[in-house]
Amino acid sequence: MRTVNRSAPSGEPSAVSSAPVGSADPAAVSGAPASGVPDEPAAPAGAELALDGVRLGHHGGVAVPGPVGLRIAPGELLTVVGPSGCGKTTLLRTLAGLLPPLEGRVTQDGRPVRRPGADRAVVFQHDALLPWRMVRANVELPLAIRRVPRAERRRTAQEWLERVGLGDHAHKLPHRLSGGQRQRVQLARALAGRPRAVLMDEPFGALDAHTRAGMQDLLVEILRGTGATVVFVTHDVDEALHLGDRIVLFASGEVLDVPHPRSRDARDAPATAALRRRVLDSL
């Protein structure tokens, strides 16, 4: 990958969206009106993630061509596309602190990322739910690890299950759910801990087209007001164009503004069609 130079201007969530999907709104977090009864604390601000002169890869293995330079603004939803094997998952693992860079510096809000952190959640293509734990217990897991009191974590987990439409499935085991439902549980688990960044590795790749579209809409709906910064890897060009504020063409290193983020009506707009052709030509 060539060095990525384009990024949102310093201090702005995105060069192309005045209201990124993760923009914090306390009323949106709880669903209660802003002037209503007191509700949960305001959402944390999204994290700024940056890579400076980074070479990606595994020690002793083949490195991803680089170096990589990229800044992801707080509250931005950045989509990443590229051919299989180009290093997209390696990028996510490095941002998560699961894989150290071979060279260069990875930071969150200017501080080095050296290990996984509770404020960076990862959502995988395969749901990675623990099969022996009930659905609610799976959602509680990151809260239990942080020693959140039992009553509080059960309340929080149930609230997130309600938000993803699975409130009645709390006491089921994962194998009793459909693929789309399991991805909803994984999404609830990732967001229950109020992360400042969510790193998503083709989370809807195994779903049929109808379920996938529904999950995209759900993702946009529940991220709104969380404040989270999102990096979303996908092979689906239309998914990248729909969800992203910007899109990274990982193989070439280009970073492009998305003209109409999260607007279904703009799918066939001239600017969207032109960007779709450009992305397809890069793959």
PDB file of C-alpha atoms in Angstrom:
ATOM      1  CA  MET A   1       0.000   0.000   0.000  1.00  0.00           C
ATOM      2  CA  ARG A   2       1.229   3.516  -0.805  1.00  0.00           C
ATOM      3  CA  THR A   3       1.308   6.206   1.807  1.00  0.00           C
ATOM      4  CA  VAL A   4      -2.152   7.596   2.472  1.00  0.00           C
ATOM      5  CA  ASN A   5      -1.928  11.359   2.675  1.00  0.00           C
ATOM      6  CA  ARG A   6      -5.509  12.580   2.553  1.00  0.00           C
ATOM      7  CA  SER A   7      -7.375  12.976   5.823  1.00  0.00           C
ATOM      8  CA  ALA A   8     -10.103  15.074   7.349  1.00  0.00           C
ATOM      9  CA  PRO A   9      -8.864  18.526   8.371  1.00  0.00           C
ATOM     10  CA  SER A  10      -7.518  18.767  11.900  1.00  0.00           C
ATOM     11  CA  GLY A  11     -10.292  19.266  14.430  1.00  0.00           C
ATOM     12  CA  GLU A  12     -13.104  18.338  12.042  1.00  0.00           C
ATOM     13  CA  PRO A  13     -14.950  15.003  12.201  1.00  0.00           C
ATOM     14  CA  SER A  14     -14.991  14.585   8.429  1.00  0.00           C
ATOM     15  CA  ALA A  15     -14.283  16.595   5.332  1.00  0.00           C
ATOM     16  CA  VAL A  16     -17.577  15.552   3.794  1.00  0.00           C
ATOM     17  CA  SER A  17     -20.159  15.226   6.552  1.00  0.00           C
ATOM     18  CA  SER A  18     -21.282  17.894   8.957  1.00  0.00           C
ATOM     19  CA  ALA A  19     -22.923  15.239  11.159  1.00  0.00           C
ATOM     20  CA  PRO A  20     -20.913  11.982  11.176  1.00  0.00           C
ATOM     21  CA  VAL A  21     -22.828   8.917  12.213  1.00  0.00           C
ATOM     22  CA  GLY A  22     -21.043   8.731  15.571  1.00  0.00           C
ATOM     23  CA  SER A  23     -21.657  12.333  16.594  1.00  0.00           C
ATOM     24  CA  ALA A  24     -22.500  12.359  20.275  1.00  0.00           C
ATOM     25  CA  ASP A  25     -26.061  13.273  21.241  1.00  0.00           C
ATOM     26  CA  PRO A  26     -27.106  12.309  24.776  1.00  0.00           C
ATOM     27  CA  ALA A  27     -30.778  12.265  23.833  1.00  0.00           C
ATOM     28  CA  ALA A  28     -30.099   9.897  20.957  1.00  0.00           C
ATOM     29  CA  VAL A  29     -28.126   7.544  23.193  1.00  0.00           C
ATOM     30  CA  SER A  30     -31.075   6.785  25.430  1.00  0.00           C
ATOM     31  CA  GLY A  31     -33.915   7.487  23.050  1.00  0.00           C
ATOM     32  CA  ALA A  32     -35.403   9.987  25.532  1.00  0.00           C
ATOM     33  CA  PRO A  33     -36.141  13.572  24.497  1.00  0.00           C
ATOM     34  CA  ALA A  34     -33.429  16.096  25.376  1.00  0.00           C
ATOM     35  CA  SER A  35     -35.788  17.967  27.694  1.00  0.00           C
ATOM     36  CA  GLY A  36     -37.212  14.880  29.407  1.00  0.00           C
ATOM     37  CA  VAL A  37     -36.260  13.076  32.568  1.00  0.00           C
ATOM     38  CA  PRO A  38     -32.570  12.650  33.415  1.00  0.00           C
ATOM     39  CA  ASP A  39     -30.983   9.845  31.478  1.00  0.00           C
ATOM     40  CA  GLU A  40     -27.659   8.130  31.084  1.00  0.00           C
ATOM     41  CA  PRO A  41     -24.386  10.082  30.887  1.00  0.00           C
ATOM     42  CA  ALA A  42     -23.461  11.763  27.633  1.00  0.00           C
ATOM     43  CA  ALA A  43     -21.721   9.554  25.106  1.00  0.00           C
ATOM     44  CA  PRO A  44     -17.913   9.677  25.182  1.00  0.00           C
ATOM     45  CA  ALA A  45     -16.209  11.559  22.385  1.00  0.00           C
ATOM     46  CA  GLY A  46     -14.985   9.446  19.491  1.00  0.00           C
ATOM     47  CA  ALA A  47     -11.294   8.588  19.382  1.00  0.00           C
ATOM     48  CA  GLU A  48      -8.880  10.030  16.852  1.00  0.00           C
ATOM     49  CA  LEU A  49      -6.892   7.165  15.339  1.00  0.00           C
ATOM     50  CA  ALA A  50      -3.711   7.722  13.353  1.00  0.00           C
ATOM     51  CA  LEU A  51      -0.985   5.777  11.599  1.00  0.00           C
ATOM     52  CA  ASP A  52       2.291   7.549  10.881  1.00  0.00           C
ATOM     53  CA  GLY A  53       4.838   5.838   8.653  1.00  0.00           C
ATOM     54  CA  VAL A  54       3.441   2.441   9.587  1.00  0.00           C
ATOM     55  CA  ARG A  55       4.482  -0.801   7.941  1.00  0.00           C
ATOM     56  CA  LEU A  56       1.876  -3.483   8.519  1.00  0.00           C
ATOM     57  CA  GLY A  57       2.507  -7.195   8.791  1.00  0.00           C
ATOM     58  CA  HIS A  58       3.568 -10.077  11.009  1.00  0.00           C
ATOM     59  CA  HIS A  59       7.132 -10.367  12.257  1.00  0.00           C
ATOM     60  CA  GLY A  60       8.814 -13.045  10.192  1.00  0.00           C
ATOM     61  CA  GLY A  61       6.061 -12.887   7.561  1.00  0.00           C
ATOM     62  CA  VAL A  62       5.361 -10.863   4.448  1.00  0.00           C
ATOM     63  CA  ALA A  63       4.839  -7.167   5.113  1.00  0.00           C
ATOM     64  CA  VAL A  64       2.019  -5.177   3.530  1.00  0.00           C
ATOM     65  CA  PRO A  65       3.544  -2.715   1.003  1.00  0.00           C
ATOM     66  CA  GLY A  66       3.733   0.676   2.623  1.00  0.00           C
ATOM     67  CA  PRO A  67       4.340   2.765   4.586  1.00  0.00           C
ATOM     68  CA  VAL A  68       0.841   3.785   5.668  1.00  0.00           C
ATOM     69  CA  GLY A  69      -0.079   7.261   6.871  1.00  0.00           C
ATOM     70  CA  LEU A  70      -3.691   7.947   7.801  1.00  0.00           C
ATOM     71  CA  ARG A  71      -5.724   9.989  10.258  1.00  0.00           C
ATOM     72  CA  ILE A  72      -9.279   8.956  11.203  1.00  0.00           C
ATOM     73  CA  ALA A  73     -11.187  11.827  12.772  1.00  0.00           C
ATOM     74  CA  PRO A  74     -13.312  11.531  15.925  1.00  0.00           C
ATOM     75  CA  GLY A  75     -16.849  10.384  15.099  1.00  0.00           C
ATOM     76  CA  GLU A  76     -15.975   9.519  11.487  1.00  0.00           C
ATOM     77  CA  LEU A  77     -17.151   6.347   9.753  1.00  0.00           C
ATOM     78  CA  LEU A  78     -14.308   5.329   7.451  1.00  0.00           C
ATOM     79  CA  THR A  79     -14.842   2.411   5.073  1.00  0.00           C
ATOM     80  CA  VAL A  80     -11.953   0.373   3.681  1.00  0.00           C
ATOM     81  CA  VAL A  81     -12.082  -1.675   0.478  1.00  0.00           C
ATOM     82  CA  GLY A  82      -9.488  -3.647  -1.426  1.00  0.00           C
ATOM     83  CA  PRO A  83      -8.777  -7.051  -2.932  1.00  0.00           C
ATOM     84  CA  SER A  84      -8.405 -10.108  -0.716  1.00  0.00           C
ATOM     85  CA  GLY A  85      -5.009 -10.374   0.903  1.00  0.00           C
ATOM     86  CA  CYS A  86      -4.085  -6.686   0.592  1.00  0.00           C
ATOM     87  CA  GLY A  87      -3.893  -6.153   4.365  1.00  0.00           C
ATOM     88  CA  LYS A  88      -7.287  -4.774   5.404  1.00  0.00           C
ATOM     89  CA  THR A  89      -7.677  -7.136   8.359  1.00  0.00           C
ATOM     90  CA  THR A  90      -4.044  -6.527   9.313  1.00  0.00           C
ATOM     91  CA  LEU A  91      -4.860  -2.809   9.414  1.00  0.00           C
ATOM     92  CA  LEU A  92      -7.763  -3.407  11.822  1.00  0.00           C
ATOM     93  CA  ARG A  93      -5.730  -5.692  14.067  1.00  0.00           C
ATOM     94  CA  THR A  94      -2.991  -3.074  14.234  1.00  0.00           C
ATOM     95  CA  LEU A  95      -5.435  -0.285  15.094  1.00  0.00           C
ATOM     96  CA  ALA A  96      -6.944  -2.536  17.773  1.00  0.00           C
ATOM     97  CA  GLY A  97      -3.556  -3.128  19.384  1.00  0.00           C
ATOM     98  CA  LEU A  98      -3.694  -6.847  18.624  1.00  0.00           C
ATOM     99  CA  LEU A  99      -0.747  -6.694  16.201  1.00  0.00           C
ATOM    100  CA  PRO A 100       2.203  -4.317  16.604  1.00  0.00           C
ATOM    101  CA  PRO A 101       3.383  -2.469  13.497  1.00  0.00           C
ATOM    102  CA  LEU A 102       6.678  -3.512  11.945  1.00  0.00           C
ATOM    103  CA  GLU A 103       7.645   0.151  11.750  1.00  0.00           C
ATOM    104  CA  GLY A 104       6.091   3.515  12.489  1.00  0.00           C
ATOM    105  CA  ARG A 105       3.637   4.770  15.062  1.00  0.00           C
ATOM    106  CA  VAL A 106      -0.030   3.967  15.755  1.00  0.00           C
ATOM    107  CA  THR A 107      -1.804   6.383  18.069  1.00  0.00           C
ATOM    108  CA  GLN A 108      -5.156   7.071  19.680  1.00  0.00           C
ATOM    109  CA  ASP A 109      -5.628  10.728  20.568  1.00  0.00           C
ATOM    110  CA  GLY A 110      -1.876  11.184  20.185  1.00  0.00           C
ATOM    111  CA  ARG A 111      -0.937   8.375  22.573  1.00  0.00           C
ATOM    112  CA  PRO A 112       0.745   5.180  21.297  1.00  0.00           C
ATOM    113  CA  VAL A 113      -1.411   2.081  20.834  1.00  0.00           C
ATOM    114  CA  ARG A 114       0.601  -0.859  22.159  1.00  0.00           C
ATOM    115  CA  ARG A 115      -2.076  -3.303  23.334  1.00  0.00           C
ATOM    116  CA  PRO A 116      -5.848  -3.869  23.142  1.00  0.00           C
ATOM    117  CA  GLY A 117      -7.973  -1.392  25.073  1.00  0.00           C
ATOM    118  CA  ALA A 118     -11.524  -1.352  26.395  1.00  0.00           C
ATOM    119  CA  ASP A 119     -12.295   1.804  24.434  1.00  0.00           C
ATOM    120  CA  ARG A 120     -11.580   0.058  21.096  1.00  0.00           C
ATOM    121  CA  ALA A 121     -14.088  -2.686  20.232  1.00  0.00           C
ATOM    122  CA  VAL A 122     -13.653  -5.196  17.397  1.00  0.00           C
ATOM    123  CA  VAL A 123     -16.543  -6.768  15.461  1.00  0.00           C
ATOM    124  CA  PHE A 124     -15.638  -9.752  13.286  1.00  0.00           C
ATOM    125  CA  GLN A 125     -17.302 -11.286  10.230  1.00  0.00           C
ATOM    126  CA  HIS A 126     -17.979 -14.460  12.203  1.00  0.00           C
ATOM    127  CA  ASP A 127     -19.891 -13.603  15.320  1.00  0.00           C
ATOM    128  CA  ALA A 128     -17.344 -14.956  17.863  1.00  0.00           C
ATOM    129  CA  LEU A 129     -20.068 -15.373  20.468  1.00  0.00           C
ATOM    130  CA  LEU A 130     -19.367 -17.815  23.283  1.00  0.00           C
ATOM    131  CA  PRO A 131     -21.692 -20.751  22.496  1.00  0.00           C
ATOM    132  CA  TRP A 132     -22.147 -21.799  26.142  1.00  0.00           C
ATOM    133  CA  ARG A 133     -23.259 -18.352  27.326  1.00  0.00           C
ATOM    134  CA  MET A 134     -26.799 -17.052  26.943  1.00  0.00           C
ATOM    135  CA  VAL A 135     -27.304 -14.097  24.647  1.00  0.00           C
ATOM    136  CA  ARG A 136     -27.468 -11.548  27.460  1.00  0.00           C
ATOM    137  CA  ALA A 137     -24.427 -13.072  29.144  1.00  0.00           C
ATOM    138  CA  ASN A 138     -22.497 -12.648  25.896  1.00  0.00           C
ATOM    139  CA  VAL A 139     -23.417  -8.959  25.770  1.00  0.00           C
ATOM    140  CA  GLU A 140     -22.421  -8.584  29.423  1.00  0.00           C
ATOM    141  CA  LEU A 141     -18.945 -10.021  28.833  1.00  0.00           C
ATOM    142  CA  PRO A 142     -16.945  -6.801  28.235  1.00  0.00           C
ATOM    143  CA  LEU A 143     -18.687  -5.228  31.223  1.00  0.00           C
ATOM    144  CA  ALA A 144     -17.869  -8.215  33.425  1.00  0.00           C
ATOM    145  CA  ILE A 145     -14.221  -8.003  32.382  1.00  0.00           C
ATOM    146  CA  ARG A 146     -14.239  -4.378  33.536  1.00  0.00           C
ATOM    147  CA  ARG A 147     -15.813  -5.477  36.856  1.00  0.00           C
ATOM    148  CA  VAL A 148     -19.020  -3.533  36.326  1.00  0.00           C
ATOM    149  CA  PRO A 149     -21.465  -4.549  39.101  1.00  0.00           C
ATOM    150  CA  ARG A 150     -23.757  -7.397  38.105  1.00  0.00           C
ATOM    151  CA  ALA A 151     -27.026  -5.490  38.293  1.00  0.00           C
ATOM    152  CA  GLU A 152     -25.664  -2.628  36.207  1.00  0.00           C
ATOM    153  CA  ARG A 153     -24.194  -4.836  33.527  1.00  0.00           C
ATOM    154  CA  ARG A 154     -27.398  -6.876  33.238  1.00  0.00           C
ATOM    155  CA  ARG A 155     -29.410  -3.682  32.854  1.00  0.00           C
ATOM    156  CA  THR A 156     -27.002  -2.323  30.242  1.00  0.00           C
ATOM    157  CA  ALA A 157     -26.929  -5.601  28.305  1.00  0.00           C
ATOM    158  CA  GLN A 158     -30.715  -5.819  28.257  1.00  0.00           C
ATOM    159  CA  GLU A 159     -30.975  -2.220  27.065  1.00  0.00           C
ATOM    160  CA  TRP A 160     -28.643  -2.922  24.160  1.00  0.00           C
ATOM    161  CA  LEU A 161     -30.514  -6.086  23.246  1.00  0.00           C
ATOM    162  CA  GLU A 162     -33.691  -3.997  23.120  1.00  0.00           C
ATOM    163  CA  ARG A 163     -31.951  -1.480  20.861  1.00  0.00           C
ATOM    164  CA  VAL A 164     -30.965  -4.171  18.347  1.00  0.00           C
ATOM    165  CA  GLY A 165     -34.437  -5.750  18.471  1.00  0.00           C
ATOM    166  CA  LEU A 166     -33.526  -8.853  20.474  1.00  0.00           C
ATOM    167  CA  GLY A 167     -34.920  -8.047  23.891  1.00  0.00           C
ATOM    168  CA  ASP A 168     -36.991 -11.246  23.883  1.00  0.00           C
ATOM    169  CA  HIS A 169     -33.967 -13.425  23.070  1.00  0.00           C
ATOM    170  CA  ALA A 170     -31.869 -12.650  26.151  1.00  0.00           C
ATOM    171  CA  HIS A 171     -32.047 -16.191  27.575  1.00  0.00           C
ATOM    172  CA  LYS A 172     -31.383 -18.102  24.358  1.00  0.00           C
ATOM    173  CA  LEU A 173     -28.098 -19.716  23.412  1.00  0.00           C
ATOM    174  CA  PRO A 174     -26.427 -18.350  20.249  1.00  0.00           C
ATOM    175  CA  HIS A 175     -27.068 -21.497  18.195  1.00  0.00           C
ATOM    176  CA  ARG A 176     -30.814 -20.807  18.407  1.00  0.00           C
ATOM    177  CA  LEU A 177     -30.435 -17.498  16.546  1.00  0.00           C
ATOM    178  CA  SER A 178     -30.143 -16.779  12.844  1.00  0.00           C
ATOM    179  CA  GLY A 179     -26.943 -15.406  11.358  1.00  0.00           C
ATOM    180  CA  GLY A 180     -28.350 -11.882  11.279  1.00  0.00           C
ATOM    181  CA  GLN A 181     -29.506 -12.146  14.883  1.00  0.00           C
ATOM    182  CA  ARG A 182     -26.082 -13.334  16.026  1.00  0.00           C
ATOM    183  CA  GLN A 183     -24.484 -10.336  14.319  1.00  0.00           C
ATOM    184  CA  ARG A 184     -26.927  -8.100  16.177  1.00  0.00           C
ATOM    185  CA  VAL A 185     -25.809  -9.671  19.438  1.00  0.00           C
ATOM    186  CA  GLN A 186     -22.166  -9.116  18.510  1.00  0.00           C
ATOM    187  CA  LEU A 187     -22.937  -5.486  17.707  1.00  0.00           C
ATOM    188  CA  ALA A 188     -24.733  -5.046  21.046  1.00  0.00           C
ATOM    189  CA  ARG A 189     -21.779  -6.625  22.862  1.00  0.00           C
ATOM    190  CA  ALA A 190     -19.313  -4.320  21.104  1.00  0.00           C
ATOM    191  CA  LEU A 191     -21.259  -1.168  21.954  1.00  0.00           C
ATOM    192  CA  ALA A 192     -22.394  -2.072  25.480  1.00  0.00           C
ATOM    193  CA  GLY A 193     -18.994  -1.076  26.853  1.00  0.00           C
ATOM    194  CA  ARG A 194     -19.327   2.419  25.322  1.00  0.00           C
ATOM    195  CA  PRO A 195     -16.150   2.199  23.203  1.00  0.00           C
ATOM    196  CA  ARG A 196     -14.715   5.310  21.611  1.00  0.00           C
ATOM    197  CA  ALA A 197     -13.750   3.385  18.467  1.00  0.00           C
ATOM    198  CA  VAL A 198     -15.361   0.379  16.761  1.00  0.00           C
ATOM    199  CA  LEU A 199     -13.292  -1.658  14.294  1.00  0.00           C
ATOM    200  CA  MET A 200     -15.449  -3.819  12.038  1.00  0.00           C
ATOM    201  CA  ASP A 201     -14.035  -6.571   9.807  1.00  0.00           C
ATOM    202  CA  GLU A 202     -16.638  -7.451   7.143  1.00  0.00           C
ATOM    203  CA  PRO A 203     -19.295  -7.928   9.818  1.00  0.00           C
ATOM    204  CA  PHE A 204     -22.135  -8.457   7.318  1.00  0.00           C
ATOM    205  CA  GLY A 205     -20.177 -10.402   4.695  1.00  0.00           C
ATOM    206  CA  ALA A 206     -21.854 -13.754   5.394  1.00  0.00           C
ATOM    207  CA  LEU A 207     -25.424 -12.397   5.332  1.00  0.00           C
ATOM    208  CA  ASP A 208     -27.913 -12.484   2.463  1.00  0.00           C
ATOM    209  CA  ALA A 209     -28.591  -9.203   0.638  1.00  0.00           C
ATOM    210  CA  HIS A 210     -31.861  -8.410   2.423  1.00  0.00           C
ATOM    211  CA  THR A 211     -30.485  -9.102   5.904  1.00  0.00           C
ATOM    212  CA  ARG A 212     -27.313  -7.214   5.048  1.00  0.00           C
ATOM    213  CA  ALA A 213     -29.232  -4.069   4.068  1.00  0.00           C
ATOM    214  CA  GLY A 214     -31.224  -4.275   7.294  1.00  0.00           C
ATOM    215  CA  MET A 215     -28.032  -4.593   9.341  1.00  0.00           C
ATOM    216  CA  GLN A 216     -26.522  -1.584   7.592  1.00  0.00           C
ATOM    217  CA  ASP A 217     -29.560   0.509   8.515  1.00  0.00           C
ATOM    218  CA  LEU A 218     -29.472  -0.817  12.080  1.00  0.00           C
ATOM    219  CA  LEU A 219     -25.783   0.016  12.368  1.00  0.00           C
ATOM    220  CA  VAL A 220     -26.376   3.612  11.274  1.00  0.00           C
ATOM    221  CA  GLU A 221     -29.334   3.948  13.651  1.00  0.00           C
ATOM    222  CA  ILE A 222     -27.624   2.648  16.780  1.00  0.00           C
ATOM    223  CA  LEU A 223     -24.277   4.336  16.147  1.00  0.00           C
ATOM    224  CA  ARG A 224     -25.974   7.712  15.930  1.00  0.00           C
ATOM    225  CA  GLY A 225     -25.352   9.410  19.247  1.00  0.00           C
ATOM    226  CA  THR A 226     -22.710   6.963  20.527  1.00  0.00           C
ATOM    227  CA  GLY A 227     -19.847   9.298  19.664  1.00  0.00           C
ATOM    228  CA  ALA A 228     -17.831   6.341  18.328  1.00  0.00           C
ATOM    229  CA  THR A 229     -15.291   6.489  15.529  1.00  0.00           C
ATOM    230  CA  VAL A 230     -15.778   3.554  13.146  1.00  0.00           C
ATOM    231  CA  VAL A 231     -13.411   1.793  10.732  1.00  0.00           C
ATOM    232  CA  PHE A 232     -15.428  -0.616   8.575  1.00  0.00           C
ATOM    233  CA  VAL A 233     -13.723  -3.122   6.246  1.00  0.00           C
ATOM    234  CA  THR A 234     -15.848  -4.541   3.440  1.00  0.00           C
ATOM    235  CA  HIS A 235     -15.626  -6.209   0.027  1.00  0.00           C
ATOM    236  CA  ASP A 236     -19.006  -4.730  -0.948  1.00  0.00           C
ATOM    237  CA  VAL A 237     -18.488  -1.468  -2.847  1.00  0.00           C
ATOM    238  CA  ASP A 238     -22.084  -0.317  -2.440  1.00  0.00           C
ATOM    239  CA  GLU A 239     -21.881  -0.986   1.293  1.00  0.00           C
ATOM    240  CA  ALA A 240     -18.725   1.134   1.500  1.00  0.00           C
ATOM    241  CA  LEU A 241     -20.336   3.967  -0.468  1.00  0.00           C
ATOM    242  CA  HIS A 242     -23.502   3.880   1.632  1.00  0.00           C
ATOM    243  CA  LEU A 243     -21.925   3.775   5.088  1.00  0.00           C
ATOM    244  CA  GLY A 244     -18.746   5.795   4.824  1.00  0.00           C
ATOM    245  CA  ASP A 245     -17.946   9.466   5.274  1.00  0.00           C
ATOM    246  CA  ARG A 246     -14.766   8.604   3.384  1.00  0.00           C
ATOM    247  CA  ILE A 247     -13.554   5.464   1.654  1.00  0.00           C
ATOM    248  CA  VAL A 248     -10.001   4.083   1.589  1.00  0.00           C
ATOM    249  CA  LEU A 249      -8.894   2.201  -1.527  1.00  0.00           C
ATOM    250  CA  PHE A 250      -6.387   0.145   0.397  1.00  0.00           C
ATOM    251  CA  ALA A 251      -4.368  -1.273  -2.484  1.00  0.00           C
ATOM    252  CA  SER A 252      -3.623   2.152  -3.990  1.00  0.00           C
ATOM    253  CA  GLY A 253      -3.655   4.258  -0.839  1.00  0.00           C
ATOM    254  CA  GLU A 254      -6.284   6.705  -2.077  1.00  0.00           C
ATOM    255  CA  VAL A 255      -8.757   8.208   0.374  1.00  0.00           C
ATOM    256  CA  LEU A 256     -11.905   9.581  -1.247  1.00  0.00           C
ATOM    257  CA  ASP A 257     -14.818  11.650   0.038  1.00  0.00           C
ATOM    258  CA  VAL A 258     -18.232   9.973  -0.194  1.00  0.00           C
ATOM    259  CA  PRO A 259     -20.679  12.505  -1.701  1.00  0.00           C
ATOM    260  CA  HIS A 260     -23.881  11.296  -0.017  1.00  0.00           C
ATOM    261  CA  PRO A 261     -23.087   9.267   3.138  1.00  0.00           C
ATOM    262  CA  ARG A 262     -25.871   7.012   4.407  1.00  0.00           C
ATOM    263  CA  SER A 263     -28.463   8.151   1.868  1.00  0.00           C
ATOM    264  CA  ARG A 264     -30.278   5.288   0.137  1.00  0.00           C
ATOM    265  CA  ASP A 265     -31.917   7.770  -2.226  1.00  0.00           C
ATOM    266  CA  ALA A 266     -28.503   8.837  -3.560  1.00  0.00           C
ATOM    267  CA  ARG A 267     -27.479   5.379  -4.767  1.00  0.00           C
ATOM    268  CA  ASP A 268     -27.921   6.367  -8.412  1.00  0.00           C
ATOM    269  CA  ALA A 269     -26.875  10.005  -8.072  1.00  0.00           C
ATOM    270  CA  PRO A 270     -24.236  11.021 -10.653  1.00  0.00           C
ATOM    271  CA  ALA A 271     -21.549  11.685  -8.025  1.00  0.00           C
ATOM    272  CA  THR A 272     -22.172   8.324  -6.350  1.00  0.00           C
ATOM    273  CA  ALA A 273     -22.149   6.491  -9.686  1.00  0.00           C
ATOM    274  CA  ALA A 274     -18.862   8.151 -10.644  1.00  0.00           C
ATOM    275  CA  LEU A 275     -17.260   7.189  -7.331  1.00  0.00           C
ATOM    276  CA  ARG A 276     -18.571   3.623  -7.669  1.00  0.00           C
ATOM    277  CA  ARG A 277     -16.855   3.317 -11.068  1.00  0.00           C
ATOM    278  CA  ARG A 278     -13.629   4.690  -9.634  1.00  0.00           C
ATOM    279  CA  VAL A 279     -13.672   2.237  -6.742  1.00  0.00           C
ATOM    280  CA  LEU A 280     -14.472  -0.729  -8.987  1.00  0.00           C
ATOM    281  CA  ASP A 281     -11.659   0.240 -11.333  1.00  0.00           C
ATOM    282  CA  SER A 282      -9.242   0.119  -8.381  1.00  0.00           C
ATOM    283  CA  LEU A 283     -10.092  -3.464  -7.421  1.00  0.00           C
TER     284      LEU A 283
END
